[in-house]
Coordinates of C-alpha atoms in Angstrom, one line a residue:
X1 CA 27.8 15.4 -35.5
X2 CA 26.3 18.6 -33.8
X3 CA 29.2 19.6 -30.5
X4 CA 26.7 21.9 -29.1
X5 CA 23.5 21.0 -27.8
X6 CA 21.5 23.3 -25.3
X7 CA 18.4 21.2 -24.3
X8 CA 18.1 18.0 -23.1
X9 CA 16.0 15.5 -20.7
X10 CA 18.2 13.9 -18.0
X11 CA 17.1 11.0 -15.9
X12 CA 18.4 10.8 -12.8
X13 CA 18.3 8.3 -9.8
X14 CA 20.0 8.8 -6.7
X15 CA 21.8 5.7 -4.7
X16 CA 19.5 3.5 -2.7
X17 CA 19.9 3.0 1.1
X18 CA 21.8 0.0 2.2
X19 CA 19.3 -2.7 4.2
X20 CA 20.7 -2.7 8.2
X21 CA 21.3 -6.0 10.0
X22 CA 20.1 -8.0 12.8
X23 CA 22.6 -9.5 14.9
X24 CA 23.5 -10.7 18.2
X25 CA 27.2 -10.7 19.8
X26 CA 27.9 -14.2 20.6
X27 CA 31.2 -14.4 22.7
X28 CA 32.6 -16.9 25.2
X29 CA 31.4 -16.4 28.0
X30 CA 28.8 -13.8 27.1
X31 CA 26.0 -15.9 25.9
X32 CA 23.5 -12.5 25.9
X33 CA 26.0 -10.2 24.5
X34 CA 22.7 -8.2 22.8
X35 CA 22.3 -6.9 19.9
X36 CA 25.4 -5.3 17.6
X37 CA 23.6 -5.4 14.1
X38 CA 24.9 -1.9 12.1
X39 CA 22.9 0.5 10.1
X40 CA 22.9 0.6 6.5
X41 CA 25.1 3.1 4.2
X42 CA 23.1 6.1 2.7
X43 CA 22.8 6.4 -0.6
X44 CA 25.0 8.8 -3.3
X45 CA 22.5 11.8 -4.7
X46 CA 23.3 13.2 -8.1
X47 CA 24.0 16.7 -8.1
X48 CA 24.4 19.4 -10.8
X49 CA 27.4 21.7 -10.4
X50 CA 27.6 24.9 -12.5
X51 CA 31.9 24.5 -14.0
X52 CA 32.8 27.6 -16.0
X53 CA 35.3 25.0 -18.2
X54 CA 31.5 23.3 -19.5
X55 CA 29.7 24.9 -22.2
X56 CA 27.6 22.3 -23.9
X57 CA 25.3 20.0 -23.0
X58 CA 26.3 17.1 -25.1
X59 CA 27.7 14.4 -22.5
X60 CA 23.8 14.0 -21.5
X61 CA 22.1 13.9 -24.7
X62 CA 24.7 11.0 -25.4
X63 CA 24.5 9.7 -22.1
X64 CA 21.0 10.9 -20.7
X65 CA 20.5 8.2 -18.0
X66 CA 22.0 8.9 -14.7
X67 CA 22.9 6.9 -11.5
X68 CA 24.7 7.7 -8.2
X69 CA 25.9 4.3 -6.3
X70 CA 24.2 2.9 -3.2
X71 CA 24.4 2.8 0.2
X72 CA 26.3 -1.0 1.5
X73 CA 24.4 -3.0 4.0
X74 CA 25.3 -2.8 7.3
X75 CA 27.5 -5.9 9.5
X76 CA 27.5 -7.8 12.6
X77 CA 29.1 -6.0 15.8
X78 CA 28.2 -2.3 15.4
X79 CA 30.3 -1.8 12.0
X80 CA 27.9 0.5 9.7
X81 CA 27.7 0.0 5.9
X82 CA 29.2 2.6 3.7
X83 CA 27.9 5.4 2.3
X84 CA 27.6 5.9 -1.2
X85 CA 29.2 8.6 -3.4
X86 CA 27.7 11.4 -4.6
X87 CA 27.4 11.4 -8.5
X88 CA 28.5 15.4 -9.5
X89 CA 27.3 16.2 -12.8
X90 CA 29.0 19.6 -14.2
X91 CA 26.5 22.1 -16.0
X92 CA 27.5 25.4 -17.7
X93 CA 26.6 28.7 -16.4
X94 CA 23.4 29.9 -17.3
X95 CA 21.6 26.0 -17.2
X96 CA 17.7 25.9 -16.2
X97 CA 16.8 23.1 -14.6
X98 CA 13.0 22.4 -15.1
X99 CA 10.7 19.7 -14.7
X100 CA 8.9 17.2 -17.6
X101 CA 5.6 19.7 -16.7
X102 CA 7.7 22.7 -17.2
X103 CA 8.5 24.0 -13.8
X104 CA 11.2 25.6 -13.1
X105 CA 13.3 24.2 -10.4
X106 CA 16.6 26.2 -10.3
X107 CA 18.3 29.1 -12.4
X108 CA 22.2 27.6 -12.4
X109 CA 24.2 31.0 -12.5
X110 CA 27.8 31.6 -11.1
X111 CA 30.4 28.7 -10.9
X112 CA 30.0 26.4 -8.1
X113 CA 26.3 26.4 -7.8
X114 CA 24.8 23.6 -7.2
X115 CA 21.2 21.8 -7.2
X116 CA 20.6 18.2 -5.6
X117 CA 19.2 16.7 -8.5
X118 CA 18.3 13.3 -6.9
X119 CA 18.7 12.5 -3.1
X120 CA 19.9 9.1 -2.1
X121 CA 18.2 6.8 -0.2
X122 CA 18.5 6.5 4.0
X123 CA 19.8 3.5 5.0
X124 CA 17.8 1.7 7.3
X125 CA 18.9 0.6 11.1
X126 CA 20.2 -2.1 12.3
X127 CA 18.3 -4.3 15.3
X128 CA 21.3 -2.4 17.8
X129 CA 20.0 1.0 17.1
X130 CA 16.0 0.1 17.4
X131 CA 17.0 -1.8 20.9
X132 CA 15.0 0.1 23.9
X133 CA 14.5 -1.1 27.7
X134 CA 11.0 -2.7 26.2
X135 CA 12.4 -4.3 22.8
X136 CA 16.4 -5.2 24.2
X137 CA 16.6 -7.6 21.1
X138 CA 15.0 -6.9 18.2
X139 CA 14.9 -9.7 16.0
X140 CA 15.1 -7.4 13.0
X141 CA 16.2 -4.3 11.1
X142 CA 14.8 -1.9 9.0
X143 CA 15.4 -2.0 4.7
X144 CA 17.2 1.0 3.3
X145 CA 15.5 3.4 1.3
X146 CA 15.2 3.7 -2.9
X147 CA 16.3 7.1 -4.1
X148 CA 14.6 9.2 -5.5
X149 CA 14.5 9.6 -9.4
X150 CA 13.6 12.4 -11.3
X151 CA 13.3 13.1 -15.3
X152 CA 14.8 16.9 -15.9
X153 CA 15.0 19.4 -18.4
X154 CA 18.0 21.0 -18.8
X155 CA 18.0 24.3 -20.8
X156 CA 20.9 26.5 -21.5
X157 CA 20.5 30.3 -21.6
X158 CA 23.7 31.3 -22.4
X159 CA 25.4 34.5 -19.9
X160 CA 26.4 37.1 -22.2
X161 CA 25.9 40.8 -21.8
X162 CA 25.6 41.5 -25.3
X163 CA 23.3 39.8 -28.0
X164 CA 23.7 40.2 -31.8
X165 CA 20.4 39.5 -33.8
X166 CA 19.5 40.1 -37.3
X167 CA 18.1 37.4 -40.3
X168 CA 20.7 35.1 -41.6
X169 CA 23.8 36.3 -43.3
X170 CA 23.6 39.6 -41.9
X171 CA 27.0 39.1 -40.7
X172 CA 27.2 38.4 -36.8
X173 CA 29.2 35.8 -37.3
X174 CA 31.9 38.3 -38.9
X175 CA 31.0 41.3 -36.6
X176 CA 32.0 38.5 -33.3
X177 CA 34.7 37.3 -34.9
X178 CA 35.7 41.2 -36.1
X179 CA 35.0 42.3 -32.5
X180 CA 36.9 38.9 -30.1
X181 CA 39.3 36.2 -30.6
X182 CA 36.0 34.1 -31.2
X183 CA 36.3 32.3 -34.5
X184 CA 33.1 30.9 -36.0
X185 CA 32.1 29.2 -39.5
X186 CA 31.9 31.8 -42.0
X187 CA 30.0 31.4 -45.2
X188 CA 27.8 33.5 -48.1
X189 CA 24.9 30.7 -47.3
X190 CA 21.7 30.9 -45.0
X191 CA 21.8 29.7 -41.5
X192 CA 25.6 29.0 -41.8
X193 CA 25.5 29.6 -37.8
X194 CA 23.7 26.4 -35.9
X195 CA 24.7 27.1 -32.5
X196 CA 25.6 30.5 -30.5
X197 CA 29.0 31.8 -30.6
X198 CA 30.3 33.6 -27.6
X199 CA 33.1 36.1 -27.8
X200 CA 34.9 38.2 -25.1
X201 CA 35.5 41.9 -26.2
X202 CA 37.9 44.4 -24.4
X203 CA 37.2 48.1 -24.7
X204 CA 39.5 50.0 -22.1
X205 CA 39.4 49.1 -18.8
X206 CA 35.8 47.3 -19.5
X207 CA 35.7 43.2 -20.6
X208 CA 32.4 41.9 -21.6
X209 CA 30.8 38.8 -23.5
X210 CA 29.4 39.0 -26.6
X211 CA 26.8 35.9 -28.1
X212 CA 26.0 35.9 -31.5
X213 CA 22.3 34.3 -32.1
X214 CA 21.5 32.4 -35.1
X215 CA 19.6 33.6 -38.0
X216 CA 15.9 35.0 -37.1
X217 CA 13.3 34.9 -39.8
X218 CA 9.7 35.6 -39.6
X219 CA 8.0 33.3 -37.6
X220 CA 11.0 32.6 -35.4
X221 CA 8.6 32.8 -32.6
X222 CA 6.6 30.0 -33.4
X223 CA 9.4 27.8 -33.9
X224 CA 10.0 28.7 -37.8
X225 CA 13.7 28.8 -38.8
X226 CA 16.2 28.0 -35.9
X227 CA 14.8 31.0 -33.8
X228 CA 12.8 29.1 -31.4
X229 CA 15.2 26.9 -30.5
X230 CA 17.9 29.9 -29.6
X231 CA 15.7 32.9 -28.8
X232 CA 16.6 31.9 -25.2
X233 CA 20.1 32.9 -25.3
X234 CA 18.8 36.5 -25.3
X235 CA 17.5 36.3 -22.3
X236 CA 20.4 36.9 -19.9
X237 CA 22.0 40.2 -22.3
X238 CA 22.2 43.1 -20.8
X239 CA 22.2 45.0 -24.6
X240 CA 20.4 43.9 -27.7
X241 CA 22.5 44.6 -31.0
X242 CA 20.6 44.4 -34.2
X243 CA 22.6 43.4 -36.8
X244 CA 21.2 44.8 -40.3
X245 CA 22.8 43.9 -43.8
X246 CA 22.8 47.1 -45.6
X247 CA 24.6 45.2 -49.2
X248 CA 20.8 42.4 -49.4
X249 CA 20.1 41.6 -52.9
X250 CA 17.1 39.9 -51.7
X251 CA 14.0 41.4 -53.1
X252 CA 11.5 43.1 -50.5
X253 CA 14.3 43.1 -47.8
X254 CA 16.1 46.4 -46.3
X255 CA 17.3 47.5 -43.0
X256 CA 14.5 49.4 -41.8
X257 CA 12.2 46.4 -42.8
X258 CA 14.7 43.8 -41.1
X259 CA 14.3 45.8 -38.1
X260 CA 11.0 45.7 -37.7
X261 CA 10.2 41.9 -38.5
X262 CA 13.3 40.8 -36.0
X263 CA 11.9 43.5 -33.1
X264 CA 8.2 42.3 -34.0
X265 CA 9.6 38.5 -33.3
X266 CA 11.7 39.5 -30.1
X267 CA 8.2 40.9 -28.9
X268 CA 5.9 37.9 -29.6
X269 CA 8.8 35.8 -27.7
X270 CA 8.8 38.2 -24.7
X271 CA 5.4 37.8 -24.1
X272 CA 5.6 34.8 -22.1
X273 CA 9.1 35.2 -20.8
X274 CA 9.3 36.6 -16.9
X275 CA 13.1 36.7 -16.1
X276 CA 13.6 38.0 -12.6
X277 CA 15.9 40.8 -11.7
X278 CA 16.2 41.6 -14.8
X279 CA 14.5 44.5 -16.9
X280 CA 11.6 42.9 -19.7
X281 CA 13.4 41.8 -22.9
X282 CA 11.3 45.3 -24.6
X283 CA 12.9 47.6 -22.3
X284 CA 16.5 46.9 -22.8
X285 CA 19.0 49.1 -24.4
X286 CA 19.1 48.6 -28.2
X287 CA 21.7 49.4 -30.0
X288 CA 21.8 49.4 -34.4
X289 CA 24.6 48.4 -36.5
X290 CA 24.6 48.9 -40.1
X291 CA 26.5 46.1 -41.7
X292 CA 29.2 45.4 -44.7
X293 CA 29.8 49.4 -45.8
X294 CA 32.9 48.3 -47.2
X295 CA 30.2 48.3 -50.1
X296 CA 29.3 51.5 -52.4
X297 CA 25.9 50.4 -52.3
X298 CA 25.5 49.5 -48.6
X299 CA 27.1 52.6 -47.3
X300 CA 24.9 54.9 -49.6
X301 CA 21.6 52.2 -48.1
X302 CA 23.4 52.9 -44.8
X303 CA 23.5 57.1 -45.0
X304 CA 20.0 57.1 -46.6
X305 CA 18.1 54.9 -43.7
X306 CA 20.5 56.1 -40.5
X307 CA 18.1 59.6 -39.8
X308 CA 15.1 57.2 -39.8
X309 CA 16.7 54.7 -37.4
X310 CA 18.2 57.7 -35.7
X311 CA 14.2 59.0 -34.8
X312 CA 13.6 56.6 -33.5
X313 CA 15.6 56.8 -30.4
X314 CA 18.2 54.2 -31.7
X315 CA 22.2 54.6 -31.7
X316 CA 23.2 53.6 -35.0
X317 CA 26.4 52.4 -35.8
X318 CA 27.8 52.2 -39.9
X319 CA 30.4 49.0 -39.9
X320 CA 32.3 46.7 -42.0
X321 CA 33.4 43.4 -40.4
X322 CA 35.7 42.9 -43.6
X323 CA 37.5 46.2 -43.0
X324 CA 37.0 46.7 -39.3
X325 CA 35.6 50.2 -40.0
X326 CA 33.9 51.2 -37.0
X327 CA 34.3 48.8 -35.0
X328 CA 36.8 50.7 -32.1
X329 CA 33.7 53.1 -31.2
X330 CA 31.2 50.4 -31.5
X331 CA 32.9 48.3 -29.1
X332 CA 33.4 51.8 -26.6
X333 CA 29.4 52.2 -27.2
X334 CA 28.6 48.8 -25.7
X335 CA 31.4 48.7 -23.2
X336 CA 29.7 52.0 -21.9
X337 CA 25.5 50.7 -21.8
X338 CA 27.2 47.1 -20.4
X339 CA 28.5 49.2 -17.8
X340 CA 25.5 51.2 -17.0
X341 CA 23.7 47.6 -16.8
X342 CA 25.9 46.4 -14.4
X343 CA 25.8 49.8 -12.3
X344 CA 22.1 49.5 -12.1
X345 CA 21.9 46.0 -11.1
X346 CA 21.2 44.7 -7.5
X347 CA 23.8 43.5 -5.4
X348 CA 24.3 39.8 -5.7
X349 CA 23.0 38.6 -2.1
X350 CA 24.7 35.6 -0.7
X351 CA 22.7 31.9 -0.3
X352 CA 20.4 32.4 2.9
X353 CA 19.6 29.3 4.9
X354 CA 15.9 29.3 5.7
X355 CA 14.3 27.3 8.4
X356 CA 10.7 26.4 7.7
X357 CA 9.6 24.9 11.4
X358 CA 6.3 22.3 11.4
X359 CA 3.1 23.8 12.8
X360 CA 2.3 23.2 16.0
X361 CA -1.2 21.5 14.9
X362 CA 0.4 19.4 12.6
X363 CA 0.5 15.7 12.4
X364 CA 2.2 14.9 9.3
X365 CA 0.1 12.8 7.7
X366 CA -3.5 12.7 6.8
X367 CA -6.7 10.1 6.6
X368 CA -8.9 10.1 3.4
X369 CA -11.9 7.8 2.9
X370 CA -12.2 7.7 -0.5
X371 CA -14.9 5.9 -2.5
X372 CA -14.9 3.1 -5.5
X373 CA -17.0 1.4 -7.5
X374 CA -16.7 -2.0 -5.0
X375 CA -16.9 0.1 -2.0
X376 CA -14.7 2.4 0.1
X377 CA -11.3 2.4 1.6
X378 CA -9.3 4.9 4.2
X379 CA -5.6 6.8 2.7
X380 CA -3.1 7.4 5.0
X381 CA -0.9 10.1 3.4
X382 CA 2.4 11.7 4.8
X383 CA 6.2 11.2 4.7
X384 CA 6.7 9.9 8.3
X385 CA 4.0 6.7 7.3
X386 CA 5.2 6.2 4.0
X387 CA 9.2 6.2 4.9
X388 CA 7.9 3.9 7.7
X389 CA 6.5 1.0 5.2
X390 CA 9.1 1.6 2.6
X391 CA 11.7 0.5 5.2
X392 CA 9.5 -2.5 7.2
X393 CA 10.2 -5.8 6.1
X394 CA 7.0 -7.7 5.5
X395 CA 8.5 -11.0 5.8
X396 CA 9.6 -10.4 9.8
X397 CA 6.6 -10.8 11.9
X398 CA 8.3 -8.4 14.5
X399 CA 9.1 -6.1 12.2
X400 CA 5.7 -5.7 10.9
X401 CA 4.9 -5.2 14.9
X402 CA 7.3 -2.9 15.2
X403 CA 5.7 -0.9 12.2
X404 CA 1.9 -0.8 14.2
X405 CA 3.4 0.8 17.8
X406 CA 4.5 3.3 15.7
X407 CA 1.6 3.9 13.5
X408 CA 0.0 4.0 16.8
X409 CA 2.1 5.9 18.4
X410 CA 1.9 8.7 15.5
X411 CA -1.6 9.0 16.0
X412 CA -2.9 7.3 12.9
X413 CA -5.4 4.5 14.7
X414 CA -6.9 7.8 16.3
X415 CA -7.3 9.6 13.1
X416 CA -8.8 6.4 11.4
X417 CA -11.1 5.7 14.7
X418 CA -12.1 9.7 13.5
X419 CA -12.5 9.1 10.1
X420 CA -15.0 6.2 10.3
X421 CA -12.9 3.5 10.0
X422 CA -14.2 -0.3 11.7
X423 CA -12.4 -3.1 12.4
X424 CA -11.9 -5.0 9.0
X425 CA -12.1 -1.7 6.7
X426 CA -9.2 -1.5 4.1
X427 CA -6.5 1.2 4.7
X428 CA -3.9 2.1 2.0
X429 CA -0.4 3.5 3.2
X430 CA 0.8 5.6 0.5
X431 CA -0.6 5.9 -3.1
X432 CA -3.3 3.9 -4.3
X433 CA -1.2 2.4 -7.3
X434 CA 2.1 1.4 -5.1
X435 CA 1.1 1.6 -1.6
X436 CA 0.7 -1.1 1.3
X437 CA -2.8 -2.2 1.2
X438 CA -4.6 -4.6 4.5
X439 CA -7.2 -4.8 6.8
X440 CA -7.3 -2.6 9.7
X441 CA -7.6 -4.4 12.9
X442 CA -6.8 -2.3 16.2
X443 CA -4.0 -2.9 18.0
X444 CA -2.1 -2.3 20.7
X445 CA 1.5 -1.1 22.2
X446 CA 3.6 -4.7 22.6
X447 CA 5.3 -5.1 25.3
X448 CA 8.2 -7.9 26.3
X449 CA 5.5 -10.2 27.0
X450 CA 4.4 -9.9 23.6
X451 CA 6.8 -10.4 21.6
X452 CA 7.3 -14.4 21.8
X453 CA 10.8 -15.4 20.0
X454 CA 12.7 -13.3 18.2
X455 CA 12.0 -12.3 15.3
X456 CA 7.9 -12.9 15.6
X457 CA 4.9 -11.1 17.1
X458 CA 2.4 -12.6 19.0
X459 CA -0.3 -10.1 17.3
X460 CA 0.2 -11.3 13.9
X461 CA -0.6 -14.8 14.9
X462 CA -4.5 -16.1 15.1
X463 CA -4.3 -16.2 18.7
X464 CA -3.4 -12.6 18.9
X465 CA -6.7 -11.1 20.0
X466 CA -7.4 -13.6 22.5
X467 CA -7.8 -11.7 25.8
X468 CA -4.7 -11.5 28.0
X469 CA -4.6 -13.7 31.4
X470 CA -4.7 -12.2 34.6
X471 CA -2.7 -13.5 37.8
X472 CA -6.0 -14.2 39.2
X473 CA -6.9 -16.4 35.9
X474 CA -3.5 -18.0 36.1
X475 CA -3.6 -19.2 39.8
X476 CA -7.1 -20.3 38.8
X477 CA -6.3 -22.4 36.0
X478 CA -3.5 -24.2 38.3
X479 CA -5.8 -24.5 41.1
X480 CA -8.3 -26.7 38.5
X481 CA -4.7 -28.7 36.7
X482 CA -4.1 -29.5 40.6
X483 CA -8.1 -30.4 41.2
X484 CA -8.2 -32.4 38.2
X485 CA -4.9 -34.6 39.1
X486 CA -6.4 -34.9 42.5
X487 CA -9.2 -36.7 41.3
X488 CA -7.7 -38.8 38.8
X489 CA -5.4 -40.3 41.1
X490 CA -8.9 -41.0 44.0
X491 CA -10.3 -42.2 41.0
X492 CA -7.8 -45.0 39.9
X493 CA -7.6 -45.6 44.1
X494 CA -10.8 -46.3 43.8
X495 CA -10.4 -48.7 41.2
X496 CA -7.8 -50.5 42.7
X497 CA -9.1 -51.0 46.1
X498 CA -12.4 -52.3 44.1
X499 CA -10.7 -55.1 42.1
X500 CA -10.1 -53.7 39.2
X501 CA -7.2 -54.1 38.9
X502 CA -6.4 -57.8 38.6
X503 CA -3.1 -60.1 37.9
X504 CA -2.9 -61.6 34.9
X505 CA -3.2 -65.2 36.6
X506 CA -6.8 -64.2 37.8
X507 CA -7.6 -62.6 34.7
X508 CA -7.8 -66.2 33.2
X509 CA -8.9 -68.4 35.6
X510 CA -8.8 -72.5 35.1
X511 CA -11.1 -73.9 33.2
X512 CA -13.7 -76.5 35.6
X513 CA -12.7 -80.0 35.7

């Protein structure tokens, strides 16, 4: 079973919000005690953390579905539920983190960096923290919030400052292991290599990596051989090192050839690769090394092609892995353009925190009519009205009061009285698949009056639009209960005083003799 794997899709879910509670302190002697109902615990978020002691990706393509823990519900008097914990999943250096559309969302270099993968969930407040001089006991709380999921792609580009190329059994694997205490399968077979190898080298006073790619072939670009899949461990080296096998029995083949096919691949692959703050994959220092000399016939291929290479502008380099000729000024030669590299680099600047205020003119949200094949309906969009429903509980006539003063305190009635919107109309909070969907009726602010008991809404009932009495409509309706009474009693007097009203002897009287 492979131990290295460079790419895989994570799914990720941070912890949801814990639900807060409504409560009321009952105590002897304190019958309104008010309200003590906690809020609800946030939920855990999954992060990625760059640990230098990581250096495969394997744990998620095993394991590629991802939780943190949520958020506990809040209690009874004022205790708050408990957070949950954050879910750290370790990276190695050098991991891009991209979306299932391909956009990249962070470059993971340098240990400790980190990247909130997936945010928990907030947890929602309890009926003591929404208590106000106009609501003093809110007969409900507001639900916690899910968190947010996510489906990643993590790549791994490995951090190296020197890259060996060349076509399969051209000897990397011997040169690394020649060159570093790395020790990698070595074999006389094709694509013996399936993952990189890194390898530390130490030349002097310098230390530097060195990542030994697997076999290119023509075509690697386009996803022939294995060069597609590890092309991108280039991208990071400082120093391209093309590895050429000088002792090839294959027909067709020889190092100046072998040159050209690998740089001709390593050009179609830059073509589409922008890595910033770093110089384009063509215009890095290359370097040639003449492989397996330890040969008769590869060292006389070697002498007879090295004023060719040489022409071109190329260092060239005659080694022999096996008998570690030239290796010691080979290793010097790339200590030396490593350190050039890192002269010419740009200052690592530390993490700046940027502060990206609202406009002024900004509402946060926005009203859409949009049109169907049944008619037409208003969108609200925006995070405030959205995080709003999420947490409203749809079941609690007050709560779903509670949600309208501040949809109308937002400013969202307004904007639907703007876009067109009538009484009746349908209005969709949120998306059109999973949002709240209802008829708009115009409402307005509750006050104590309102409210009726806990835990209701006088505005959701059918009596709610009704117009509101007046003293002057109160006082009148008792003067007419008092006029009514008045005359029912003159009226029975009446009755009484005309004989009416009879005993039960004189209701039968004797029959006649």
């Amino acid at each position: 079973m492979a131990s290295f794997v460079d790419r895989v899709v994570l799914h990720v879910a941070g912890g949801n919000g814990g639900n807060g509670v409504a409560s009321i302190r009952r105590e002897k002697f304190k019958p309104l005690g008010g309200p003590d109902g906690g809020n609800g615990g946030r939920g855990g978020d999954v992060i990625l953390e760059v640990d230098p002691q990581t250096t495969t990706l394997l744990a998620y393509h095993h394991s590629p579905h991802r939780r943190a823990t949520n958020g506990a519900q809040g209690a009874g008097d004022m205790r708050n539920g408990r957070n949950g914990e954050d879910l750290v999943l370790t990276v190695p250096d050098g991991t891009v983190v991209k979306t299932a559309d391909g956009e990249v969302l962070a470059d993971l270099v340098g240990a400790g960096t980190r990247l909130v993968a997936a945010a928990g969930g907030l947890g929602g407040l309890g009926n003591a923290a929404l208590a106000s001089p106009r609501r003093k006991a809110p007969g409900f709380a507001l639900l916690g919030e899910e968190g947010e999921t996510a489906d990643l792609i993590l790549e791994l580009k490995s951090v190296a400052d020197v890259a060996l190329v060349g076509f399969p059994s051209a000897g990397k694997s011997s040169l690394i292991a020649a060159l570093s205490a790395a020790r990698p399968k070595i074999a006389d077979y094709p694509f013996t290599t399936l993952v990189p190898n890194l390898g530390v080298v130490q030349a002097g006073d310098e230390r530097f990596t060195v990542a030994d790619v697997p076999g290119l072939i023509p075509g690697a670009s386009q996803g022939k051989g294995l060069g597609l899949d590890f092309l991108r461990h280039i991208e990071r080296c400082a120093v391209i090192v093309h590895v050429l096998d000088c002792a090839t029995l294959e027909p067709g083949r020889d190092p100046v050839s072998d040159l050209d096919t690998i740089e001709a691949e390593l050009s179609a692959y830059a073509e589409d690769l922008t890595v910033s703050g770093r110089l384009p994959l063509g215009e890095r220092p290359r370097v040639v090394v003449l492989n397996k000399i330890d040969v008769p016939e590869a060292r006389e291929l070697a002498e007879m092609v090295r004023a060719e290479l040489e022409e071109r502008g190329l260092p060239v380099h005659e080694v022999s892995a096996a008998s570690h000729e030239g290796l010691r000024p080979l290793s010097f030669a790339l200590a030396g353009l490593v350190a050039q590299a890192r002269a010419a680099a740009p200052p690592a600047e530390p993490a700046r925190v940027v502060l990206r205020p609202r406009a002024v003119d900004d509402a946060g949200f926005t009203v859409t009519r949009r049109n169907r094949h049944e008619g037409f309906f208003f969108q609200v969009r925006g995070s405030k009205p959205e995080r709003w429903v999420r947490q409203t509980d749809f079941a609690n006539d007050e709560a779903v009061g509670y949600l309208a003063d501040r949809l109308a305190r937002l400013g969202v009635e307004d904007e639907l009285f703007k876009a067109g919107a009538k009484p009746g109309d349908e209005v969709v909070i949120g998306s059109v698949e999973g949002g709240v969907i209802f008829d708009w009726e115009p409402t307005m602010v509750t006050g104590a009056e309102l409210l009726g008991a806990r835990g209701s809404d006088l505005r959701i009932e059918d009596a709610a639009y009704a117009p509101r009495s007046t003293r002057a409509d109160k006082r009148r309706e008792y003067q007419e209960r008092m006029d009514a009474k008045t005359r029912a009693r003159e009226e029975l007097w009446t009755e009484r005083e005309s004989g009416h009203w009879a005993t039960p002897e004189s209701e039968d009287p004797p029959a006649a003799q």
